[in-house]
PDB file of C-alpha atoms in Angstrom:
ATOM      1  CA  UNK A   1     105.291  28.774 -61.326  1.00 46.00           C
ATOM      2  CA  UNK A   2     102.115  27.620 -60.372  1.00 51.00           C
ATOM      3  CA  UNK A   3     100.439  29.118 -57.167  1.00 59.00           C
ATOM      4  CA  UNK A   4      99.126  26.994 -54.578  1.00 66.00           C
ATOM      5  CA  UNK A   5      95.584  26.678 -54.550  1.00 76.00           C
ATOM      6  CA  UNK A   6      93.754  28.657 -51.780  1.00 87.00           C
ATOM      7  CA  UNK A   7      92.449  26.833 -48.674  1.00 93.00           C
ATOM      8  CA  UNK A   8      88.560  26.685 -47.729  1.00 95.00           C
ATOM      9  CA  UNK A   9      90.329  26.434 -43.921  1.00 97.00           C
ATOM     10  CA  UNK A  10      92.117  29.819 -44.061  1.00 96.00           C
ATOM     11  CA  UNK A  11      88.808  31.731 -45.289  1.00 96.00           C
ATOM     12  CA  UNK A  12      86.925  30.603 -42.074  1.00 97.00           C
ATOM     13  CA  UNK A  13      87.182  32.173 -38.571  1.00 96.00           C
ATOM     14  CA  UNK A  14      88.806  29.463 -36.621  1.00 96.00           C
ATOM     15  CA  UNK A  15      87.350  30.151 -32.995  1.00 96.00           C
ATOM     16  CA  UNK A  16      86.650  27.912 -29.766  1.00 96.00           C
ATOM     17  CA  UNK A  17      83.370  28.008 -27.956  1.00 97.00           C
ATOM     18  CA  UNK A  18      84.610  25.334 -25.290  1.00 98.00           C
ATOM     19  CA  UNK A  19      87.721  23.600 -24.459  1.00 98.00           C
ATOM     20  CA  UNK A  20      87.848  20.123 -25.914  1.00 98.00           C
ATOM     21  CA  UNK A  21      87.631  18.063 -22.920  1.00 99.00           C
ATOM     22  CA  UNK A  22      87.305  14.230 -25.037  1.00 99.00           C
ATOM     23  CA  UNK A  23      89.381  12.524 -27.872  1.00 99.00           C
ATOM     24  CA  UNK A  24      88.305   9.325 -28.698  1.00 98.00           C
ATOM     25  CA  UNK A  25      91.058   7.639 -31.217  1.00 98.00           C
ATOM     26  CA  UNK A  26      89.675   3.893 -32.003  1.00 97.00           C
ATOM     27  CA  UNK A  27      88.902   3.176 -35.676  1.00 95.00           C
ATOM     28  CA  UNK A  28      85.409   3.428 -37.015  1.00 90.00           C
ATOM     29  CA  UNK A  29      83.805   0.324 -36.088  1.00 93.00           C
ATOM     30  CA  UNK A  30      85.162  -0.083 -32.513  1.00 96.00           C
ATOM     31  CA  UNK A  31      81.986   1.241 -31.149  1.00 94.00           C
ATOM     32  CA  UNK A  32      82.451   5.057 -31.926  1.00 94.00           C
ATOM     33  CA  UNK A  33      78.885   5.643 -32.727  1.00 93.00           C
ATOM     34  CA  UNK A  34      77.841   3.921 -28.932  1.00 96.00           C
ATOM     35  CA  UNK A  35      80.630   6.486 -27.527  1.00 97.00           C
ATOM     36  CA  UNK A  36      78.837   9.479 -29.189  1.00 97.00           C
ATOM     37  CA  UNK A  37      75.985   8.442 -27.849  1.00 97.00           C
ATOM     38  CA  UNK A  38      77.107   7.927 -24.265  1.00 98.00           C
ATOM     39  CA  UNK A  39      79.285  11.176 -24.268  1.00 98.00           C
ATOM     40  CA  UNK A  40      75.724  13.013 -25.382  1.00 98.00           C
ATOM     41  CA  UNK A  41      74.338  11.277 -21.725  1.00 98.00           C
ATOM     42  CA  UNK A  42      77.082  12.662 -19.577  1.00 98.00           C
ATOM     43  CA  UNK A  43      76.864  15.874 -21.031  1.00 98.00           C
ATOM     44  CA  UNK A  44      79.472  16.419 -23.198  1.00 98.00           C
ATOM     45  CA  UNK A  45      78.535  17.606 -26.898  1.00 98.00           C
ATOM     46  CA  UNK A  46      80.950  15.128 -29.248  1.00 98.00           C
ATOM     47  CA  UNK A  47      81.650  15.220 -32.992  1.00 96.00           C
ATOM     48  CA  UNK A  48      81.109  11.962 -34.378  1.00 94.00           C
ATOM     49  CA  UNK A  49      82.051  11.902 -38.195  1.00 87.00           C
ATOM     50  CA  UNK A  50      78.241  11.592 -39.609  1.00 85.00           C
ATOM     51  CA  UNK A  51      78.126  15.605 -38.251  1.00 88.00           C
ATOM     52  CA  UNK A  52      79.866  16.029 -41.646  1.00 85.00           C
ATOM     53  CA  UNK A  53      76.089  15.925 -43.139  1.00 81.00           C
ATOM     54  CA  UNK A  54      75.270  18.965 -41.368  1.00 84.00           C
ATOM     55  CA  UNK A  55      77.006  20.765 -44.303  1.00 88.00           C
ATOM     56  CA  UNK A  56      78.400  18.442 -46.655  1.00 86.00           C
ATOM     57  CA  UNK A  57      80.098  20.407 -49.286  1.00 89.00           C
ATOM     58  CA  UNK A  58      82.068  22.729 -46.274  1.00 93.00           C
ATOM     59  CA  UNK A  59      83.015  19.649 -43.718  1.00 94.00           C
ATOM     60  CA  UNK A  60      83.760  17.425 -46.316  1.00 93.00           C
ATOM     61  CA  UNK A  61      86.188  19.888 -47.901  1.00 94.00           C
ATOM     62  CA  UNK A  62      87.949  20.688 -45.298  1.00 96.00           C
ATOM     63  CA  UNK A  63      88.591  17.230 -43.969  1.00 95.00           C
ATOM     64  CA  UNK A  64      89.635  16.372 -47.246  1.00 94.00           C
ATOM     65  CA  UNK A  65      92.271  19.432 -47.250  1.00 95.00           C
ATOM     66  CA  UNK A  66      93.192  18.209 -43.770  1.00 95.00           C
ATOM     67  CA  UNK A  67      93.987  14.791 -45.784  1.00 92.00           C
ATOM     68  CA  UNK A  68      95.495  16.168 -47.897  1.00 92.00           C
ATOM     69  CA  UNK A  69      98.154  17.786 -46.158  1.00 94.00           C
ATOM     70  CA  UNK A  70      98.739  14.763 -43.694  1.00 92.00           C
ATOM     71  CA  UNK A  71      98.992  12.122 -46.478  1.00 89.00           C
ATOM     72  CA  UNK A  72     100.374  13.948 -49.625  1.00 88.00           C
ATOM     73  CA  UNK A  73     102.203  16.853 -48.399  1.00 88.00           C
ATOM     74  CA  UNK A  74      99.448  19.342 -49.853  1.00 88.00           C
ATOM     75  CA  UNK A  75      99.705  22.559 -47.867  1.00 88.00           C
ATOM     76  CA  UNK A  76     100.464  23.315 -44.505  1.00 92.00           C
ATOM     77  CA  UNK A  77      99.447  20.643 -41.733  1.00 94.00           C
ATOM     78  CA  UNK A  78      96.677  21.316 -39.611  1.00 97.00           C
ATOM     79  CA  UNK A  79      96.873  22.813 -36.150  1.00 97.00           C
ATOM     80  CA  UNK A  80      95.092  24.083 -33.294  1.00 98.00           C
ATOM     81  CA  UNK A  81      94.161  26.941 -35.272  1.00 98.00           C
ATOM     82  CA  UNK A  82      92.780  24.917 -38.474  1.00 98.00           C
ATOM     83  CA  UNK A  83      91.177  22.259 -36.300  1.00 98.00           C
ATOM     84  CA  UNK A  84      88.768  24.824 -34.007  1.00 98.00           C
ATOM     85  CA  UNK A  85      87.645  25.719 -37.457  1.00 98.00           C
ATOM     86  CA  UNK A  86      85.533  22.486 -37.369  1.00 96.00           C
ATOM     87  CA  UNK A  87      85.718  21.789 -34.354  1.00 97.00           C
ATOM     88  CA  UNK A  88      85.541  24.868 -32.429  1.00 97.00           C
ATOM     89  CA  UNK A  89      82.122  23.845 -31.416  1.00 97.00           C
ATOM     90  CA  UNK A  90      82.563  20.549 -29.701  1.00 98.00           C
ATOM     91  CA  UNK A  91      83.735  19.395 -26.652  1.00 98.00           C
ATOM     92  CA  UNK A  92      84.989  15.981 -27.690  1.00 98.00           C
ATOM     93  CA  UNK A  93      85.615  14.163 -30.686  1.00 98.00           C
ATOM     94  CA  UNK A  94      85.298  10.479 -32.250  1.00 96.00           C
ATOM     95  CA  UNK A  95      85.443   8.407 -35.662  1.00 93.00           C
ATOM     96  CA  UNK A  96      86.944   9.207 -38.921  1.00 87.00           C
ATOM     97  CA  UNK A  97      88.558  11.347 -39.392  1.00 89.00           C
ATOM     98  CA  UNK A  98      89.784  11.731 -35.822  1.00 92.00           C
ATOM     99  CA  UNK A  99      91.512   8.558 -35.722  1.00 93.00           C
ATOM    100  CA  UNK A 100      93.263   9.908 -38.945  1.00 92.00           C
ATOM    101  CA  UNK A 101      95.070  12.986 -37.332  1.00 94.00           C
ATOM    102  CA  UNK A 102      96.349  11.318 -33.921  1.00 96.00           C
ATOM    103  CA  UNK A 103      99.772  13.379 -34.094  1.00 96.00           C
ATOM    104  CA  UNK A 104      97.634  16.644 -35.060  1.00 97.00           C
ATOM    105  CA  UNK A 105      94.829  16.486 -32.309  1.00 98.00           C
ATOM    106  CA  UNK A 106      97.372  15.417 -29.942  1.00 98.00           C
ATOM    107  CA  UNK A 107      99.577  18.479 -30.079  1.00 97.00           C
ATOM    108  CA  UNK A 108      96.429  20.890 -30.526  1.00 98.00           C
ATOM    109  CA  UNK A 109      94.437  19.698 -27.513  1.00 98.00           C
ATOM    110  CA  UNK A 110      96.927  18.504 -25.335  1.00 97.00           C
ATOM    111  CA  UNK A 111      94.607  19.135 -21.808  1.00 97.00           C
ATOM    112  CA  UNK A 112      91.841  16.836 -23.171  1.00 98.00           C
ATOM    113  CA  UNK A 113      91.555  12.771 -21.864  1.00 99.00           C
ATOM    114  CA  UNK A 114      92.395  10.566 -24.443  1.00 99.00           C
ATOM    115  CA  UNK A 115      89.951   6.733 -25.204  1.00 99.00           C
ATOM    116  CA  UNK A 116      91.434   4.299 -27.939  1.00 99.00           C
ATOM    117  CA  UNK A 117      88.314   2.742 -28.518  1.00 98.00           C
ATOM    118  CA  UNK A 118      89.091  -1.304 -29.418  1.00 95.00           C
ATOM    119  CA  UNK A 119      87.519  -4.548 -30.127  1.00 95.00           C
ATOM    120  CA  UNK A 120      89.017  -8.078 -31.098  1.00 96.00           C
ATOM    121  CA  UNK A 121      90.730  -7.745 -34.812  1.00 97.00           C
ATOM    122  CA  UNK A 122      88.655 -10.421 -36.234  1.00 97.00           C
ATOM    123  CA  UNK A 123      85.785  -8.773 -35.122  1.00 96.00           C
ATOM    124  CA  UNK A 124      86.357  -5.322 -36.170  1.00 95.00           C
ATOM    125  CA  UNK A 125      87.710  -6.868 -39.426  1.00 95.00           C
ATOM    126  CA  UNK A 126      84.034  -8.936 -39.512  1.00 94.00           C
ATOM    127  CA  UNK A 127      82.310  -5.871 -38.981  1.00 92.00           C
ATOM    128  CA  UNK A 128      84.148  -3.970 -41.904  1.00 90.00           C
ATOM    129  CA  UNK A 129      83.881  -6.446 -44.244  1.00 91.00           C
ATOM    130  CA  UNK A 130      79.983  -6.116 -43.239  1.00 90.00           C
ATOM    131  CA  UNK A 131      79.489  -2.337 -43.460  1.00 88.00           C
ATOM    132  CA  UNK A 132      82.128  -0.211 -44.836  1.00 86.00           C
ATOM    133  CA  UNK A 133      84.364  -1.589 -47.430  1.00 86.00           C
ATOM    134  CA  UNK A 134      81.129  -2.943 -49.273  1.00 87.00           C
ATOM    135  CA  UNK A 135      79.516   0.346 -49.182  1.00 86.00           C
ATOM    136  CA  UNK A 136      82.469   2.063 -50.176  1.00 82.00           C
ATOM    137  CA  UNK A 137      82.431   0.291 -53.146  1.00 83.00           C
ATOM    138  CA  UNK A 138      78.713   0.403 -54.587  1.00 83.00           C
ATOM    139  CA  UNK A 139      79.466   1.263 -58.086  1.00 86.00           C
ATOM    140  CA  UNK A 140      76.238   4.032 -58.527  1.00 83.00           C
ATOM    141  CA  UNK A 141      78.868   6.328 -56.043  1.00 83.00           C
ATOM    142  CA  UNK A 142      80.699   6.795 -59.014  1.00 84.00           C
ATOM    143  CA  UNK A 143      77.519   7.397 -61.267  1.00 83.00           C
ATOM    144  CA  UNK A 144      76.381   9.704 -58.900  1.00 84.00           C
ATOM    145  CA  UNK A 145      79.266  11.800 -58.605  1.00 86.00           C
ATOM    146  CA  UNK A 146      79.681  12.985 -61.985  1.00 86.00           C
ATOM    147  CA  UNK A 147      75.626  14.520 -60.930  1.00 85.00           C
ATOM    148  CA  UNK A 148      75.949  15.806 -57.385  1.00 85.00           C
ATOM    149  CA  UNK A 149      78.361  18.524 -56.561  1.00 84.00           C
ATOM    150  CA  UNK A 150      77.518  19.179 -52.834  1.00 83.00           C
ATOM    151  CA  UNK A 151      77.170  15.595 -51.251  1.00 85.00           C
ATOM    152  CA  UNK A 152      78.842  12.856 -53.504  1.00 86.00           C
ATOM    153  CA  UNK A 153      81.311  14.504 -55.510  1.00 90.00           C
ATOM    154  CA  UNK A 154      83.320  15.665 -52.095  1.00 89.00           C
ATOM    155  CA  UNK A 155      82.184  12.705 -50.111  1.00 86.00           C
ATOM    156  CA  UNK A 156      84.015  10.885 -53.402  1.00 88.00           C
ATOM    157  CA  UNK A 157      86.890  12.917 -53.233  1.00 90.00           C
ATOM    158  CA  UNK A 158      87.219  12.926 -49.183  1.00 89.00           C
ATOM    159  CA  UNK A 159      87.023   8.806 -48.863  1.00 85.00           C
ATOM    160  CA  UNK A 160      89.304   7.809 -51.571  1.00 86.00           C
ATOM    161  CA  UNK A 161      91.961  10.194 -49.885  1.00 87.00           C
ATOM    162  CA  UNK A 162      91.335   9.362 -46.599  1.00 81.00           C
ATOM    163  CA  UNK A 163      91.034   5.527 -46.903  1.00 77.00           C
ATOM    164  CA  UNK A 164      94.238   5.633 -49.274  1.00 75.00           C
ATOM    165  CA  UNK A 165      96.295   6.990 -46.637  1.00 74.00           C
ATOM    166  CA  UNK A 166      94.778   5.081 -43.769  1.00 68.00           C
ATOM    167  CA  UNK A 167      94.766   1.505 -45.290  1.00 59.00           C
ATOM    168  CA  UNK A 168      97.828   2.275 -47.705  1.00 59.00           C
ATOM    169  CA  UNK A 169      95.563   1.326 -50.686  1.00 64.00           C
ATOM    170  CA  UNK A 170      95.220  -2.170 -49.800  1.00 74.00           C
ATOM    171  CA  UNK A 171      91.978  -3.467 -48.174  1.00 77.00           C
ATOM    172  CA  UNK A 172      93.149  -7.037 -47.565  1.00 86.00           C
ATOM    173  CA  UNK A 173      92.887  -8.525 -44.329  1.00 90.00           C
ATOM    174  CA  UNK A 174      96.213  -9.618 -43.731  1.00 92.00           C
ATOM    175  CA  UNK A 175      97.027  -5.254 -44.037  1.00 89.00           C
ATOM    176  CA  UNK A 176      94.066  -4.493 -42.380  1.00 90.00           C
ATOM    177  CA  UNK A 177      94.839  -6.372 -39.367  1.00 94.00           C
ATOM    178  CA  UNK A 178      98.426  -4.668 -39.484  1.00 93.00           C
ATOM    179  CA  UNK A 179      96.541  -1.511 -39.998  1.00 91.00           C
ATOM    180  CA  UNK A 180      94.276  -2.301 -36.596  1.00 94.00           C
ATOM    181  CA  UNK A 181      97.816  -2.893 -34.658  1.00 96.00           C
ATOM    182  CA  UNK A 182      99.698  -0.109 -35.974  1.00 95.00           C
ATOM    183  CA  UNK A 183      97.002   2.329 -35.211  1.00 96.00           C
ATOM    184  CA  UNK A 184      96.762   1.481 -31.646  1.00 97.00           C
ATOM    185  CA  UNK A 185     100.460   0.940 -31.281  1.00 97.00           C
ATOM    186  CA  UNK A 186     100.734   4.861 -32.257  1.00 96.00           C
ATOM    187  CA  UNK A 187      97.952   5.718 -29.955  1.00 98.00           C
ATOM    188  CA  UNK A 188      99.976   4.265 -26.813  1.00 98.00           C
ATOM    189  CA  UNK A 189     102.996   6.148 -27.949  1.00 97.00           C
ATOM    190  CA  UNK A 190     101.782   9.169 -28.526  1.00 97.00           C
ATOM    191  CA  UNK A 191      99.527   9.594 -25.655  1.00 98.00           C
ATOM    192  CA  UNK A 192     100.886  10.368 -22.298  1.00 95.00           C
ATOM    193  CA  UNK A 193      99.786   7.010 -20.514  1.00 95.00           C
ATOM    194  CA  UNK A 194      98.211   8.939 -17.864  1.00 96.00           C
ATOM    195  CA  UNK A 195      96.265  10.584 -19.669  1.00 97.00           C
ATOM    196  CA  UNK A 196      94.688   7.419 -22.281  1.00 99.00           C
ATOM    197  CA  UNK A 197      91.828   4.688 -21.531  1.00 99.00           C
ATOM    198  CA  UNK A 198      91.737   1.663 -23.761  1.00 98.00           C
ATOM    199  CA  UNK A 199      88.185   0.855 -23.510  1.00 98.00           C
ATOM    200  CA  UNK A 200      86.043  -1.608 -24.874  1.00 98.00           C
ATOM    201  CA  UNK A 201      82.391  -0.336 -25.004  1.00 97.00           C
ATOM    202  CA  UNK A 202      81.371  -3.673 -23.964  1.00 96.00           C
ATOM    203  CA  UNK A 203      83.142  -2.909 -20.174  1.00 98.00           C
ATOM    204  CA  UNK A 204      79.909  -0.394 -20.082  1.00 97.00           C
ATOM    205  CA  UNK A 205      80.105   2.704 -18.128  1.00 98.00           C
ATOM    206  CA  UNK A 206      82.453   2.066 -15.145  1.00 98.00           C
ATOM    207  CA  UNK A 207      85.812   2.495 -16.973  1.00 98.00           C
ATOM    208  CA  UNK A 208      84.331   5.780 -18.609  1.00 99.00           C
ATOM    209  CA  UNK A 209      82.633   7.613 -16.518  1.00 98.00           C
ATOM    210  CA  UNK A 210      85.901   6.833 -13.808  1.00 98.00           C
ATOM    211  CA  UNK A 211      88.463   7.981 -15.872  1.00 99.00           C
ATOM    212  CA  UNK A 212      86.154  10.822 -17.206  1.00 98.00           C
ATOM    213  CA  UNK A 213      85.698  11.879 -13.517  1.00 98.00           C
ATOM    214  CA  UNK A 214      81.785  11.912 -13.883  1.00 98.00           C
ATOM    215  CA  UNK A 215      79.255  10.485 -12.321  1.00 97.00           C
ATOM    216  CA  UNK A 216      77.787   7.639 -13.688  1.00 96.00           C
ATOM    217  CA  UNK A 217      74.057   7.763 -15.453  1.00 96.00           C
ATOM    218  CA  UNK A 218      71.324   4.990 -14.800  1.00 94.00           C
ATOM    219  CA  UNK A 219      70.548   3.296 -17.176  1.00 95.00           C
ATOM    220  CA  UNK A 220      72.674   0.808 -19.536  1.00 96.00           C
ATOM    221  CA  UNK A 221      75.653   1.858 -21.829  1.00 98.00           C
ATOM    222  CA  UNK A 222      74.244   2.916 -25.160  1.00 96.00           C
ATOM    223  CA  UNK A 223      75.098  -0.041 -28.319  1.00 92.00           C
ATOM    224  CA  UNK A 224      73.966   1.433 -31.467  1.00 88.00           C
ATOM    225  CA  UNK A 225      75.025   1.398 -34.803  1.00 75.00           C
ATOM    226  CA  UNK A 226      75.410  -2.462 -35.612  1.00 77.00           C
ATOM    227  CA  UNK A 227      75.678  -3.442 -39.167  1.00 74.00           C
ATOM    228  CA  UNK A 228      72.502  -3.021 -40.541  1.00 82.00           C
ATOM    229  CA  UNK A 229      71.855  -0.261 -39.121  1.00 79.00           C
ATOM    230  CA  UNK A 230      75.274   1.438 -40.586  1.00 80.00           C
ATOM    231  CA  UNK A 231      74.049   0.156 -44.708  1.00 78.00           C
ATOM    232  CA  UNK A 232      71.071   0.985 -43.947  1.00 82.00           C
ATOM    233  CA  UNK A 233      71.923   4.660 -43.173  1.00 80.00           C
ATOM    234  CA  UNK A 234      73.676   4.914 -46.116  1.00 78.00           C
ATOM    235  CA  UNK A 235      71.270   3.798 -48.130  1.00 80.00           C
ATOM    236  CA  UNK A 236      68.868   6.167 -47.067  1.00 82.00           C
ATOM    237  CA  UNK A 237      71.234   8.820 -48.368  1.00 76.00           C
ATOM    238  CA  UNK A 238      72.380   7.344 -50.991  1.00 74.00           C
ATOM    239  CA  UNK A 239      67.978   6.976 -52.269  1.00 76.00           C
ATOM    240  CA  UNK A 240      68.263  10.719 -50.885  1.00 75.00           C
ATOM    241  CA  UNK A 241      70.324  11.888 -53.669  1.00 71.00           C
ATOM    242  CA  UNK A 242      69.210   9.989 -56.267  1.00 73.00           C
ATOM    243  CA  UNK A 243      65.877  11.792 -56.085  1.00 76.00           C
ATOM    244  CA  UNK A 244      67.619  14.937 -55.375  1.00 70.00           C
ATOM    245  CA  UNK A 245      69.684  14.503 -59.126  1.00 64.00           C
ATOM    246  CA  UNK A 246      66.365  13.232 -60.287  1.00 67.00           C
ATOM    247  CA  UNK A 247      64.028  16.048 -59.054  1.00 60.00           C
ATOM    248  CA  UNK A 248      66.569  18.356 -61.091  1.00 63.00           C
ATOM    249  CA  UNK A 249      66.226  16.727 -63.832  1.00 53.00           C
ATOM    250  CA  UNK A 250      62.472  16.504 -64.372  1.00 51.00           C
ATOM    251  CA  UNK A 251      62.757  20.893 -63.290  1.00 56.00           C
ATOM    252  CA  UNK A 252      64.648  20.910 -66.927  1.00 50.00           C
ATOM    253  CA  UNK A 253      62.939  18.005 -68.724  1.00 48.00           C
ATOM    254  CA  UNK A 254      59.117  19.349 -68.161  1.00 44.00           C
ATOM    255  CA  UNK A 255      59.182  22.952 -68.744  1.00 51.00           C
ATOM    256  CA  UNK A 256      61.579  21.995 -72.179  1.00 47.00           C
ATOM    257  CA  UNK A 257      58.714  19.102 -72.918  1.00 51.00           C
ATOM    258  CA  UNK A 258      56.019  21.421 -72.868  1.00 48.00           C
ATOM    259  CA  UNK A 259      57.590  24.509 -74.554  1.00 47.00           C
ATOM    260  CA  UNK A 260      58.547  21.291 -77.487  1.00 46.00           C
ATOM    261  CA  UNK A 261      54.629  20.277 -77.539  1.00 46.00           C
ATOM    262  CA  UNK A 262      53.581  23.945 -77.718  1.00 50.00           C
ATOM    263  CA  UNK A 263      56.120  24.290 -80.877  1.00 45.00           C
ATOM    264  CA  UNK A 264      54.688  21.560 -82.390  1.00 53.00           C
ATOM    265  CA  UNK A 265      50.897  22.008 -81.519  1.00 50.00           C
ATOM    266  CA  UNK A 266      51.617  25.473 -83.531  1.00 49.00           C
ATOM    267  CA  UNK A 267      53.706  24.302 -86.284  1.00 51.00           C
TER     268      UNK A 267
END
């Protein structure tokens, strides 16, 4: 009988720095990226899913074993003691794939104040169809897979498990929408009430900063990330890697062309 493949998880030391104090649960898209940025003001220090780029190969593979086990019963679950192995070093938490592992950050961090961050379904749904699903589905991901084993390859590997499970495989509106209202329907169970905000970014910094129990900053609420700016960041690394896969090449190609000319200039 086959044994089970080792986990990257269980090789790291799985220890917390500071107690997580913030779970934001909305979907990406419901203004996650304008919640990073306004838990950075108060003083907090978030994970927001681009900090997967810090280290690509290590955060994307462990997500993607944390997918794994939630969606198709590969290895053990994560817990508290798997989760403070990537996120031992933040204080709150937002975006994919937080809003993946509601049940599992729940139970782990059960102290910290819970935000379902929402917007109106045919808005979110807008903004998807403007940002994500397109750029999930640029066909030179696929090219560039088969060439880059530390950035696409397990980015690859980590969406296509992760958006499986969350959208069930099917990216049509009328699921999506179910999708949007399922997702915050488990929120609002699973949370203790007391203990959740449903907050639109647009209500700015009032709501937050009183149910936070902070003081609130001067200045306006942060809104960043809009549509362009979300493709555009992706293309940027997506033009990153190409000339990484291309710089490689040309490391091989020129020595081999000149050691070829020198054979023929003798011969």
């Amino acid at each position: 009988m086959a044994q089970p493949k080792p986990r990257l998880v269980d090789t790291l030391p799985s220890v917390r720095t500071m107690p997580m104090k913030v779970i934001v649960l909305g979907l990406n898209r419901t203004g996650t990226m304008s919640m990073y940025t306004a838990l950075q003001q108060l003083g907090y220090h978030p994970c927001h899913g681009t900090n997967m780029w810090a280290d690509p190969f290590r955060n994307l593979t462990l997500w993607t074993e944390a997918m794994r086990a939630k969606y198709m019963g590969s290895g053990a679950p994560w817990g508290r003691r798997e989760l403070d192995v990537v996120l031992g070093n933040f204080d709150a938490i937002m975006d994919l794939p937080a809003a993946c592992m509601v049940d599992e950050l729940v139970r782990a961090y059960p102290d910290a104040k819970f935000i379902l961050t929402h917007r109106p379904v045919e808005k979110w749904l807008a903004s998807m169809h403007a940002t994500i699903f397109p750029v999930m589905a640029w066909p030179s991901w696929q090219l560039l897979r088969r060439f880059d084993p530390v950035f696409v390859e397990p980015w690859c590997r980590y969406k296509e498990i992760m958006l499986e499970g969350w959208g069930r495989d099917d990216f049509g509106d009328a699921n999506m929408r179910r999708t949007f209202a399922e997702h915050g329907e488990v929120v609002r169970r699973v949370v203790p009430g007391e203990r959740l905000l449903v907050f639109d970014v647009k209500e700015g910094w009032g709501p937050l900063c009183g149910f936070l129990g902070v003081e609130r900053p001067v200045g306006a609420f942060p809104h960043v990330n809009d549509a362009e700016a979300y493709v555009r960041s992706f293309r940027r690394a997506r033009d990153w890697v190409i000339l990484r896969v291309v710089g490689r090449a040309l490391m091989v190609l020129v020595p081999l062309m000149a050691v070829v000319y020198a054979w023929y200039a003798v011969f």
